[in-house]
Structure formats: C-alpha cells, structure tokens
C-alpha cells in the first residue's frame, strides 16, 4: 500500500472540513454590495395622516423638507421596503423595520411636511433637515451614533444628544436648552442664540454662540467653546473646560 504523505493528508482533511461547513444562508443575511432589486414606494397624506414629529431608526438615510402636502418616499432593497412598518400616533410619524434581519441595504427616506416640531432619530441614522423657518418650538433627539445636519430657524430649541451622536446646526434662534452626553458633539457656531443652557458630560464637545447668557454644567472631561459676549455661569468638574473661542 502506498504511503500517503502528511501534506496530502492535511489537504484532504481541510477539503472535507470546508465542504461540510457550507451552509445555505438566507440571501438577506449575507453581506453583499448594493442591492440589485431596489424599489421606491410613496406614502400619501391620506395614508400618513396628520403629523409634525418624526421618530425613526435603523440606520436610515433621512431627508426632511417643508411642503404643503405631507408625504413620505422610501427607496431601498425590495425585501427591506416590504419589511417597513409605518405608524402615525399623537402627531408622530414612526418608521421602523417590522422584523429583524442580519443584513440590511441602504434605506433612503424622504419626508415632506408643512411644519416640524420634533425629531427622534436613533440607531446610526444620518439625516438632513433643511428649509423650515419661523418655527416656535423644535426638539431634536439623537442617539446611537446618529448624525444630523439641521438648517432651520426656531425660537426655542431643545436638544438631547447621546451615544456618540453628532449634530451640525445652522440658522438662528432665541432660547436653547440642551443635553449632550456619551462622547457626542454639537457644532452650532452658526446658530446664534440669545440665551443658552447646556448640560454636557461623558467626554462630549460643544461649540455654540450665545449673545446674552450662557449657563453650562460640564463634567466627565467635556469641552465647551463659545462665541459671542454672553454672561457666563458655569459649574465644571472632572477635567472639563468652558472656553471662549
């Protein structure tokens, strides 16, 4: 009997192991490139109902613009679009996936609405909100490493950033009250306020402009840089800093 050389034996064993490990995975769970089965779906005002707030997550790419007639358009992989669940309750339009999958393709969401009072974006969403003017109150809540670019004008702005989220804010307002935590970042030099109240923690960063008053509570090695000539009141701890830019 011929002797099988060690190298040949090892190769045979590897081939058997690799063959036995082949699994027939659901295509939706296998990492792939861009979807080859992309569709677009539009929700009319009749379907959506009345809303002035948004609540969305799941790494959507979101665009929000003003318009007289409410509508929402989604564009993405066919299976992902079919999995979307849209509801409107208490003037809040919510959009989520109804089932969990390992692999999701990019989902683009465009919302048109007459006015805007608040957004809650989570789960690594990326959003662009532009064109809204003369708003009285606006609240922005970003979490889970979400990023947002906002160009609006609101008299009173309330903000909550957490979980390494980032907000770039452009426009003009009067009163600002914000909480920034969990290594998040606020860039709002180009959104001047008269009065601003900021609570910042967890190695976060904030850059803002205040012209009348600035009240800051900073902890956890956070950093605040400001422009303008406000009266500054600050409570600082844990290697945090509040500095004029």
PDB file of C-alpha atoms in Angstrom:
ATOM      1  CA  UNK A   1       0.000   0.000   0.000  1.00  0.00           C
ATOM      2  CA  UNK A   2       1.305   3.386  -0.897  1.00  0.00           C
ATOM      3  CA  UNK A   3       2.020   5.743   1.947  1.00  0.00           C
ATOM      4  CA  UNK A   4       0.040   8.983   1.987  1.00  0.00           C
ATOM      5  CA  UNK A   5       2.367  11.878   2.638  1.00  0.00           C
ATOM      6  CA  UNK A   6       1.467  14.164   5.598  1.00  0.00           C
ATOM      7  CA  UNK A   7       0.930  17.188   3.349  1.00  0.00           C
ATOM      8  CA  UNK A   8      -1.535  15.320   1.145  1.00  0.00           C
ATOM      9  CA  UNK A   9      -3.396  14.052   4.188  1.00  0.00           C
ATOM     10  CA  UNK A  10      -3.722  17.558   5.636  1.00  0.00           C
ATOM     11  CA  UNK A  11      -5.103  18.902   2.348  1.00  0.00           C
ATOM     12  CA  UNK A  12      -7.673  16.116   2.189  1.00  0.00           C
ATOM     13  CA  UNK A  13      -8.834  16.839   5.739  1.00  0.00           C
ATOM     14  CA  UNK A  14      -9.133  20.577   5.042  1.00  0.00           C
ATOM     15  CA  UNK A  15     -11.232  19.893   1.957  1.00  0.00           C
ATOM     16  CA  UNK A  16     -13.605  17.680   3.944  1.00  0.00           C
ATOM     17  CA  UNK A  17     -13.967  20.310   6.706  1.00  0.00           C
ATOM     18  CA  UNK A  18     -14.641  23.164   4.294  1.00  0.00           C
ATOM     19  CA  UNK A  19     -17.173  21.128   2.338  1.00  0.00           C
ATOM     20  CA  UNK A  20     -19.034  20.109   5.472  1.00  0.00           C
ATOM     21  CA  UNK A  21     -19.208  23.736   6.693  1.00  0.00           C
ATOM     22  CA  UNK A  22     -21.138  25.043   3.679  1.00  0.00           C
ATOM     23  CA  UNK A  23     -24.474  26.453   4.882  1.00  0.00           C
ATOM     24  CA  UNK A  24     -27.350  27.573   2.686  1.00  0.00           C
ATOM     25  CA  UNK A  25     -27.875  31.049   4.148  1.00  0.00           C
ATOM     26  CA  UNK A  26     -30.852  33.284   3.514  1.00  0.00           C
ATOM     27  CA  UNK A  27     -29.622  35.806   0.863  1.00  0.00           C
ATOM     28  CA  UNK A  28     -30.869  38.677   3.038  1.00  0.00           C
ATOM     29  CA  UNK A  29     -28.420  37.697   5.768  1.00  0.00           C
ATOM     30  CA  UNK A  30     -25.317  37.513   3.574  1.00  0.00           C
ATOM     31  CA  UNK A  31     -23.204  40.702   3.376  1.00  0.00           C
ATOM     32  CA  UNK A  32     -23.351  41.967  -0.208  1.00  0.00           C
ATOM     33  CA  UNK A  33     -22.845  45.139  -2.202  1.00  0.00           C
ATOM     34  CA  UNK A  34     -25.579  47.425  -3.498  1.00  0.00           C
ATOM     35  CA  UNK A  35     -28.975  45.857  -3.938  1.00  0.00           C
ATOM     36  CA  UNK A  36     -29.865  44.710  -7.445  1.00  0.00           C
ATOM     37  CA  UNK A  37     -33.580  44.711  -6.610  1.00  0.00           C
ATOM     38  CA  UNK A  38     -34.233  48.281  -5.484  1.00  0.00           C
ATOM     39  CA  UNK A  39     -37.723  49.768  -5.411  1.00  0.00           C
ATOM     40  CA  UNK A  40     -39.340  53.058  -4.408  1.00  0.00           C
ATOM     41  CA  UNK A  41     -42.580  53.458  -2.501  1.00  0.00           C
ATOM     42  CA  UNK A  42     -44.508  56.665  -1.753  1.00  0.00           C
ATOM     43  CA  UNK A  43     -46.924  57.145   1.143  1.00  0.00           C
ATOM     44  CA  UNK A  44     -49.602  59.784   0.553  1.00  0.00           C
ATOM     45  CA  UNK A  45     -51.102  62.235   3.028  1.00  0.00           C
ATOM     46  CA  UNK A  46     -54.163  60.001   3.252  1.00  0.00           C
ATOM     47  CA  UNK A  47     -52.025  57.058   4.374  1.00  0.00           C
ATOM     48  CA  UNK A  48     -49.797  59.033   6.738  1.00  0.00           C
ATOM     49  CA  UNK A  49     -52.386  61.191   8.458  1.00  0.00           C
ATOM     50  CA  UNK A  50     -51.511  64.394  10.318  1.00  0.00           C
ATOM     51  CA  UNK A  51     -48.049  64.681  11.915  1.00  0.00           C
ATOM     52  CA  UNK A  52     -45.478  67.284  12.939  1.00  0.00           C
ATOM     53  CA  UNK A  53     -42.948  64.970  14.616  1.00  0.00           C
ATOM     54  CA  UNK A  54     -40.739  62.138  13.358  1.00  0.00           C
ATOM     55  CA  UNK A  55     -39.438  59.025  15.121  1.00  0.00           C
ATOM     56  CA  UNK A  56     -37.104  56.846  13.040  1.00  0.00           C
ATOM     57  CA  UNK A  57     -34.157  54.486  13.447  1.00  0.00           C
ATOM     58  CA  UNK A  58     -32.415  51.507  11.839  1.00  0.00           C
ATOM     59  CA  UNK A  59     -29.590  53.392  10.090  1.00  0.00           C
ATOM     60  CA  UNK A  60     -31.917  55.153   7.638  1.00  0.00           C
ATOM     61  CA  UNK A  61     -30.660  57.992   5.442  1.00  0.00           C
ATOM     62  CA  UNK A  62     -33.309  60.646   6.119  1.00  0.00           C
ATOM     63  CA  UNK A  63     -34.125  63.885   4.304  1.00  0.00           C
ATOM     64  CA  UNK A  64     -36.773  66.212   5.753  1.00  0.00           C
ATOM     65  CA  UNK A  65     -38.072  69.217   3.796  1.00  0.00           C
ATOM     66  CA  UNK A  66     -41.053  71.586   4.089  1.00  0.00           C
ATOM     67  CA  UNK A  67     -44.055  71.283   1.799  1.00  0.00           C
ATOM     68  CA  UNK A  68     -47.788  71.943   1.869  1.00  0.00           C
ATOM     69  CA  UNK A  69     -48.799  68.315   1.340  1.00  0.00           C
ATOM     70  CA  UNK A  70     -47.395  65.644   3.688  1.00  0.00           C
ATOM     71  CA  UNK A  71     -45.745  62.658   2.021  1.00  0.00           C
ATOM     72  CA  UNK A  72     -43.007  60.100   2.551  1.00  0.00           C
ATOM     73  CA  UNK A  73     -40.940  58.273  -0.052  1.00  0.00           C
ATOM     74  CA  UNK A  74     -38.728  55.294   0.762  1.00  0.00           C
ATOM     75  CA  UNK A  75     -36.166  53.758  -1.570  1.00  0.00           C
ATOM     76  CA  UNK A  76     -34.196  50.595  -0.938  1.00  0.00           C
ATOM     77  CA  UNK A  77     -33.957  46.866  -1.413  1.00  0.00           C
ATOM     78  CA  UNK A  78     -37.332  45.255  -2.150  1.00  0.00           C
ATOM     79  CA  UNK A  79     -37.267  42.994   0.917  1.00  0.00           C
ATOM     80  CA  UNK A  80     -36.249  45.880   3.156  1.00  0.00           C
ATOM     81  CA  UNK A  81     -39.061  48.075   1.835  1.00  0.00           C
ATOM     82  CA  UNK A  82     -41.551  45.257   2.379  1.00  0.00           C
ATOM     83  CA  UNK A  83     -40.330  44.954   5.994  1.00  0.00           C
ATOM     84  CA  UNK A  84     -41.000  48.629   6.813  1.00  0.00           C
ATOM     85  CA  UNK A  85     -43.698  49.443   9.336  1.00  0.00           C
ATOM     86  CA  UNK A  86     -45.173  52.952   9.308  1.00  0.00           C
ATOM     87  CA  UNK A  87     -47.486  54.276  12.009  1.00  0.00           C
ATOM     88  CA  UNK A  88     -48.792  57.711  12.976  1.00  0.00           C
ATOM     89  CA  UNK A  89     -49.865  58.333  16.555  1.00  0.00           C
ATOM     90  CA  UNK A  90     -50.127  61.527  18.606  1.00  0.00           C
ATOM     91  CA  UNK A  91     -48.929  63.612  15.641  1.00  0.00           C
ATOM     92  CA  UNK A  92     -45.751  61.494  15.395  1.00  0.00           C
ATOM     93  CA  UNK A  93     -44.812  59.610  12.236  1.00  0.00           C
ATOM     94  CA  UNK A  94     -42.843  56.472  13.150  1.00  0.00           C
ATOM     95  CA  UNK A  95     -40.887  54.265  10.767  1.00  0.00           C
ATOM     96  CA  UNK A  96     -39.174  51.004  11.738  1.00  0.00           C
ATOM     97  CA  UNK A  97     -38.468  47.545  10.380  1.00  0.00           C
ATOM     98  CA  UNK A  98     -41.149  45.090  11.464  1.00  0.00           C
ATOM     99  CA  UNK A  99     -38.727  42.136  11.538  1.00  0.00           C
ATOM    100  CA  UNK A 100     -35.044  41.727  12.352  1.00  0.00           C
ATOM    101  CA  UNK A 101     -32.512  40.697   9.711  1.00  0.00           C
ATOM    102  CA  UNK A 102     -28.738  40.358   9.887  1.00  0.00           C
ATOM    103  CA  UNK A 103     -28.165  42.274   6.655  1.00  0.00           C
ATOM    104  CA  UNK A 104     -29.880  45.466   5.552  1.00  0.00           C
ATOM    105  CA  UNK A 105     -29.185  47.559   2.488  1.00  0.00           C
ATOM    106  CA  UNK A 106     -29.222  51.359   2.471  1.00  0.00           C
ATOM    107  CA  UNK A 107     -32.713  52.737   3.047  1.00  0.00           C
ATOM    108  CA  UNK A 108     -33.362  56.308   1.869  1.00  0.00           C
ATOM    109  CA  UNK A 109     -36.308  58.110   3.411  1.00  0.00           C
ATOM    110  CA  UNK A 110     -37.605  61.497   2.223  1.00  0.00           C
ATOM    111  CA  UNK A 111     -40.303  63.215   4.276  1.00  0.00           C
ATOM    112  CA  UNK A 112     -42.230  66.307   3.213  1.00  0.00           C
ATOM    113  CA  UNK A 113     -44.266  68.059   5.913  1.00  0.00           C
ATOM    114  CA  UNK A 114     -45.858  71.507   6.401  1.00  0.00           C
ATOM    115  CA  UNK A 115     -44.193  72.157   9.761  1.00  0.00           C
ATOM    116  CA  UNK A 116     -41.825  70.452  12.169  1.00  0.00           C
ATOM    117  CA  UNK A 117     -41.936  70.310  15.967  1.00  0.00           C
ATOM    118  CA  UNK A 118     -39.560  67.483  16.775  1.00  0.00           C
ATOM    119  CA  UNK A 119     -37.405  64.582  15.594  1.00  0.00           C
ATOM    120  CA  UNK A 120     -36.191  61.465  17.386  1.00  0.00           C
ATOM    121  CA  UNK A 121     -33.557  59.620  15.377  1.00  0.00           C
ATOM    122  CA  UNK A 122     -31.652  56.584  16.661  1.00  0.00           C
ATOM    123  CA  UNK A 123     -29.641  53.583  15.538  1.00  0.00           C
ATOM    124  CA  UNK A 124     -26.926  55.254  13.448  1.00  0.00           C
ATOM    125  CA  UNK A 125     -29.310  57.258  11.280  1.00  0.00           C
ATOM    126  CA  UNK A 126     -27.975  60.026   9.069  1.00  0.00           C
ATOM    127  CA  UNK A 127     -30.349  62.918   8.495  1.00  0.00           C
ATOM    128  CA  UNK A 128     -30.582  66.224   6.673  1.00  0.00           C
ATOM    129  CA  UNK A 129     -33.256  68.722   7.779  1.00  0.00           C
ATOM    130  CA  UNK A 130     -33.464  71.996   5.869  1.00  0.00           C
ATOM    131  CA  UNK A 131     -35.791  74.806   4.878  1.00  0.00           C
ATOM    132  CA  UNK A 132     -38.038  75.163   7.935  1.00  0.00           C
ATOM    133  CA  UNK A 133     -38.377  78.796   9.038  1.00  0.00           C
ATOM    134  CA  UNK A 134     -40.322  80.669  11.738  1.00  0.00           C
ATOM    135  CA  UNK A 135     -40.764  77.622  13.952  1.00  0.00           C
ATOM    136  CA  UNK A 136     -41.812  78.395  17.514  1.00  0.00           C
ATOM    137  CA  UNK A 137     -40.526  75.211  19.197  1.00  0.00           C
ATOM    138  CA  UNK A 138     -38.273  72.437  17.936  1.00  0.00           C
ATOM    139  CA  UNK A 139     -36.885  69.421  19.774  1.00  0.00           C
ATOM    140  CA  UNK A 140     -34.053  67.259  18.426  1.00  0.00           C
ATOM    141  CA  UNK A 141     -33.205  63.900  19.993  1.00  0.00           C
ATOM    142  CA  UNK A 142     -30.298  61.928  18.521  1.00  0.00           C
ATOM    143  CA  UNK A 143     -28.917  58.686  19.950  1.00  0.00           C
ATOM    144  CA  UNK A 144     -26.981  55.584  18.977  1.00  0.00           C
ATOM    145  CA  UNK A 145     -24.241  57.251  16.905  1.00  0.00           C
ATOM    146  CA  UNK A 146     -26.725  59.176  14.762  1.00  0.00           C
ATOM    147  CA  UNK A 147     -25.609  62.170  12.715  1.00  0.00           C
ATOM    148  CA  UNK A 148     -27.703  65.122  11.590  1.00  0.00           C
ATOM    149  CA  UNK A 149     -27.324  68.349   9.628  1.00  0.00           C
ATOM    150  CA  UNK A 150     -30.040  70.860  10.523  1.00  0.00           C
ATOM    151  CA  UNK A 151     -30.605  74.247   8.846  1.00  0.00           C
ATOM    152  CA  UNK A 152     -33.703  75.820  10.428  1.00  0.00           C
ATOM    153  CA  UNK A 153     -34.971  78.819  12.394  1.00  0.00           C
ATOM    154  CA  UNK A 154     -36.734  78.108  15.684  1.00  0.00           C
ATOM    155  CA  UNK A 155     -37.465  80.471  18.562  1.00  0.00           C
ATOM    156  CA  UNK A 156     -36.977  77.771  21.197  1.00  0.00           C
ATOM    157  CA  UNK A 157     -34.745  74.763  20.592  1.00  0.00           C
ATOM    158  CA  UNK A 158     -34.473  71.732  22.869  1.00  0.00           C
ATOM    159  CA  UNK A 159     -31.724  69.230  22.239  1.00  0.00           C
ATOM    160  CA  UNK A 160     -30.661  65.812  23.525  1.00  0.00           C
ATOM    161  CA  UNK A 161     -27.576  64.142  22.047  1.00  0.00           C
ATOM    162  CA  UNK A 162     -26.301  60.822  23.390  1.00  0.00           C
ATOM    163  CA  UNK A 163     -24.379  57.711  22.413  1.00  0.00           C
ATOM    164  CA  UNK A 164     -21.636  59.313  20.294  1.00  0.00           C
ATOM    165  CA  UNK A 165     -24.120  61.243  18.150  1.00  0.00           C
ATOM    166  CA  UNK A 166     -23.260  64.386  16.221  1.00  0.00           C
ATOM    167  CA  UNK A 167     -25.306  67.442  15.234  1.00  0.00           C
ATOM    168  CA  UNK A 168     -24.368  70.330  12.960  1.00  0.00           C
ATOM    169  CA  UNK A 169     -26.799  73.196  13.472  1.00  0.00           C
ATOM    170  CA  UNK A 170     -27.224  76.231  11.210  1.00  0.00           C
ATOM    171  CA  UNK A 171     -29.811  79.005  11.439  1.00  0.00           C
ATOM    172  CA  UNK A 172     -30.971  81.338  14.205  1.00  0.00           C
ATOM    173  CA  UNK A 173     -32.925  81.100  17.450  1.00  0.00           C
ATOM    174  CA  UNK A 174     -33.641  82.801  20.758  1.00  0.00           C
ATOM    175  CA  UNK A 175     -33.612  80.207  23.531  1.00  0.00           C
ATOM    176  CA  UNK A 176     -31.627  76.990  23.690  1.00  0.00           C
ATOM    177  CA  UNK A 177     -31.648  74.174  26.222  1.00  0.00           C
ATOM    178  CA  UNK A 178     -29.520  71.132  25.521  1.00  0.00           C
ATOM    179  CA  UNK A 179     -28.110  67.931  26.978  1.00  0.00           C
ATOM    180  CA  UNK A 180     -25.036  66.425  25.339  1.00  0.00           C
ATOM    181  CA  UNK A 181     -23.626  63.154  26.687  1.00  0.00           C
ATOM    182  CA  UNK A 182     -21.775  59.955  25.850  1.00  0.00           C
ATOM    183  CA  UNK A 183     -18.968  61.361  23.676  1.00  0.00           C
ATOM    184  CA  UNK A 184     -21.413  63.284  21.473  1.00  0.00           C
ATOM    185  CA  UNK A 185     -20.698  66.512  19.612  1.00  0.00           C
ATOM    186  CA  UNK A 186     -22.685  69.690  18.974  1.00  0.00           C
ATOM    187  CA  UNK A 187     -21.493  72.125  16.309  1.00  0.00           C
ATOM    188  CA  UNK A 188     -23.639  75.258  16.413  1.00  0.00           C
ATOM    189  CA  UNK A 189     -21.346  78.269  15.997  1.00  0.00           C
ATOM    190  CA  UNK A 190     -23.550  79.211  13.020  1.00  0.00           C
ATOM    191  CA  UNK A 191     -26.787  79.083  15.023  1.00  0.00           C
ATOM    192  CA  UNK A 192     -26.611  82.069  17.400  1.00  0.00           C
ATOM    193  CA  UNK A 193     -28.874  82.141  20.457  1.00  0.00           C
ATOM    194  CA  UNK A 194     -29.701  84.916  22.876  1.00  0.00           C
ATOM    195  CA  UNK A 195     -29.805  82.596  25.893  1.00  0.00           C
ATOM    196  CA  UNK A 196     -28.385  79.078  26.156  1.00  0.00           C
ATOM    197  CA  UNK A 197     -28.453  76.426  28.890  1.00  0.00           C
ATOM    198  CA  UNK A 198     -26.223  73.396  28.366  1.00  0.00           C
ATOM    199  CA  UNK A 199     -25.615  70.234  30.382  1.00  0.00           C
ATOM    200  CA  UNK A 200     -22.670  68.328  28.927  1.00  0.00           C
ATOM    201  CA  UNK A 201     -20.958  65.147  30.138  1.00  0.00           C
ATOM    202  CA  UNK A 202     -19.118  61.992  29.151  1.00  0.00           C
ATOM    203  CA  UNK A 203     -16.204  63.463  27.174  1.00  0.00           C
ATOM    204  CA  UNK A 204     -18.556  65.321  24.836  1.00  0.00           C
ATOM    205  CA  UNK A 205     -17.830  68.502  22.874  1.00  0.00           C
ATOM    206  CA  UNK A 206     -19.996  71.538  22.158  1.00  0.00           C
ATOM    207  CA  UNK A 207     -19.340  74.622  20.047  1.00  0.00           C
ATOM    208  CA  UNK A 208     -22.008  77.312  20.276  1.00  0.00           C
ATOM    209  CA  UNK A 209     -22.767  81.028  20.024  1.00  0.00           C
ATOM    210  CA  UNK A 210     -24.703  82.893  22.729  1.00  0.00           C
ATOM    211  CA  UNK A 211     -25.172  86.653  22.823  1.00  0.00           C
ATOM    212  CA  UNK A 212     -26.883  87.325  26.170  1.00  0.00           C
ATOM    213  CA  UNK A 213     -26.413  84.467  28.637  1.00  0.00           C
ATOM    214  CA  UNK A 214     -24.747  81.067  28.774  1.00  0.00           C
ATOM    215  CA  UNK A 215     -25.289  78.612  31.619  1.00  0.00           C
ATOM    216  CA  UNK A 216     -23.118  75.477  31.470  1.00  0.00           C
ATOM    217  CA  UNK A 217     -22.833  72.387  33.647  1.00  0.00           C
ATOM    218  CA  UNK A 218     -19.905  70.313  32.401  1.00  0.00           C
ATOM    219  CA  UNK A 219     -18.448  67.041  33.683  1.00  0.00           C
ATOM    220  CA  UNK A 220     -16.507  63.987  32.577  1.00  0.00           C
ATOM    221  CA  UNK A 221     -13.695  65.651  30.598  1.00  0.00           C
ATOM    222  CA  UNK A 222     -16.114  67.507  28.332  1.00  0.00           C
ATOM    223  CA  UNK A 223     -15.254  70.643  26.402  1.00  0.00           C
ATOM    224  CA  UNK A 224     -17.326  73.737  25.575  1.00  0.00           C
ATOM    225  CA  UNK A 225     -16.168  76.533  23.294  1.00  0.00           C
ATOM    226  CA  UNK A 226     -18.394  79.552  22.753  1.00  0.00           C
ATOM    227  CA  UNK A 227     -18.613  82.715  20.696  1.00  0.00           C
ATOM    228  CA  UNK A 228     -20.440  85.948  21.432  1.00  0.00           C
ATOM    229  CA  UNK A 229     -20.344  88.070  24.595  1.00  0.00           C
ATOM    230  CA  UNK A 230     -22.739  86.356  26.984  1.00  0.00           C
ATOM    231  CA  UNK A 231     -22.787  86.451  30.757  1.00  0.00           C
ATOM    232  CA  UNK A 232     -21.374  83.036  31.613  1.00  0.00           C
ATOM    233  CA  UNK A 233     -22.330  80.883  34.580  1.00  0.00           C
ATOM    234  CA  UNK A 234     -20.577  77.546  34.818  1.00  0.00           C
ATOM    235  CA  UNK A 235     -20.292  74.507  37.064  1.00  0.00           C
ATOM    236  CA  UNK A 236     -17.323  72.483  35.869  1.00  0.00           C
ATOM    237  CA  UNK A 237     -15.849  69.220  37.152  1.00  0.00           C
ATOM    238  CA  UNK A 238     -13.768  66.250  36.068  1.00  0.00           C
ATOM    239  CA  UNK A 239     -11.227  67.964  33.788  1.00  0.00           C
ATOM    240  CA  UNK A 240     -13.951  69.653  31.740  1.00  0.00           C
ATOM    241  CA  UNK A 241     -13.426  73.104  30.234  1.00  0.00           C
ATOM    242  CA  UNK A 242     -15.531  76.078  29.164  1.00  0.00           C
ATOM    243  CA  UNK A 243     -13.594  78.480  26.937  1.00  0.00           C
ATOM    244  CA  UNK A 244     -14.201  81.434  24.659  1.00  0.00           C
ATOM    245  CA  UNK A 245     -13.351  80.626  21.055  1.00  0.00           C
TER     246      UNK A 245
END
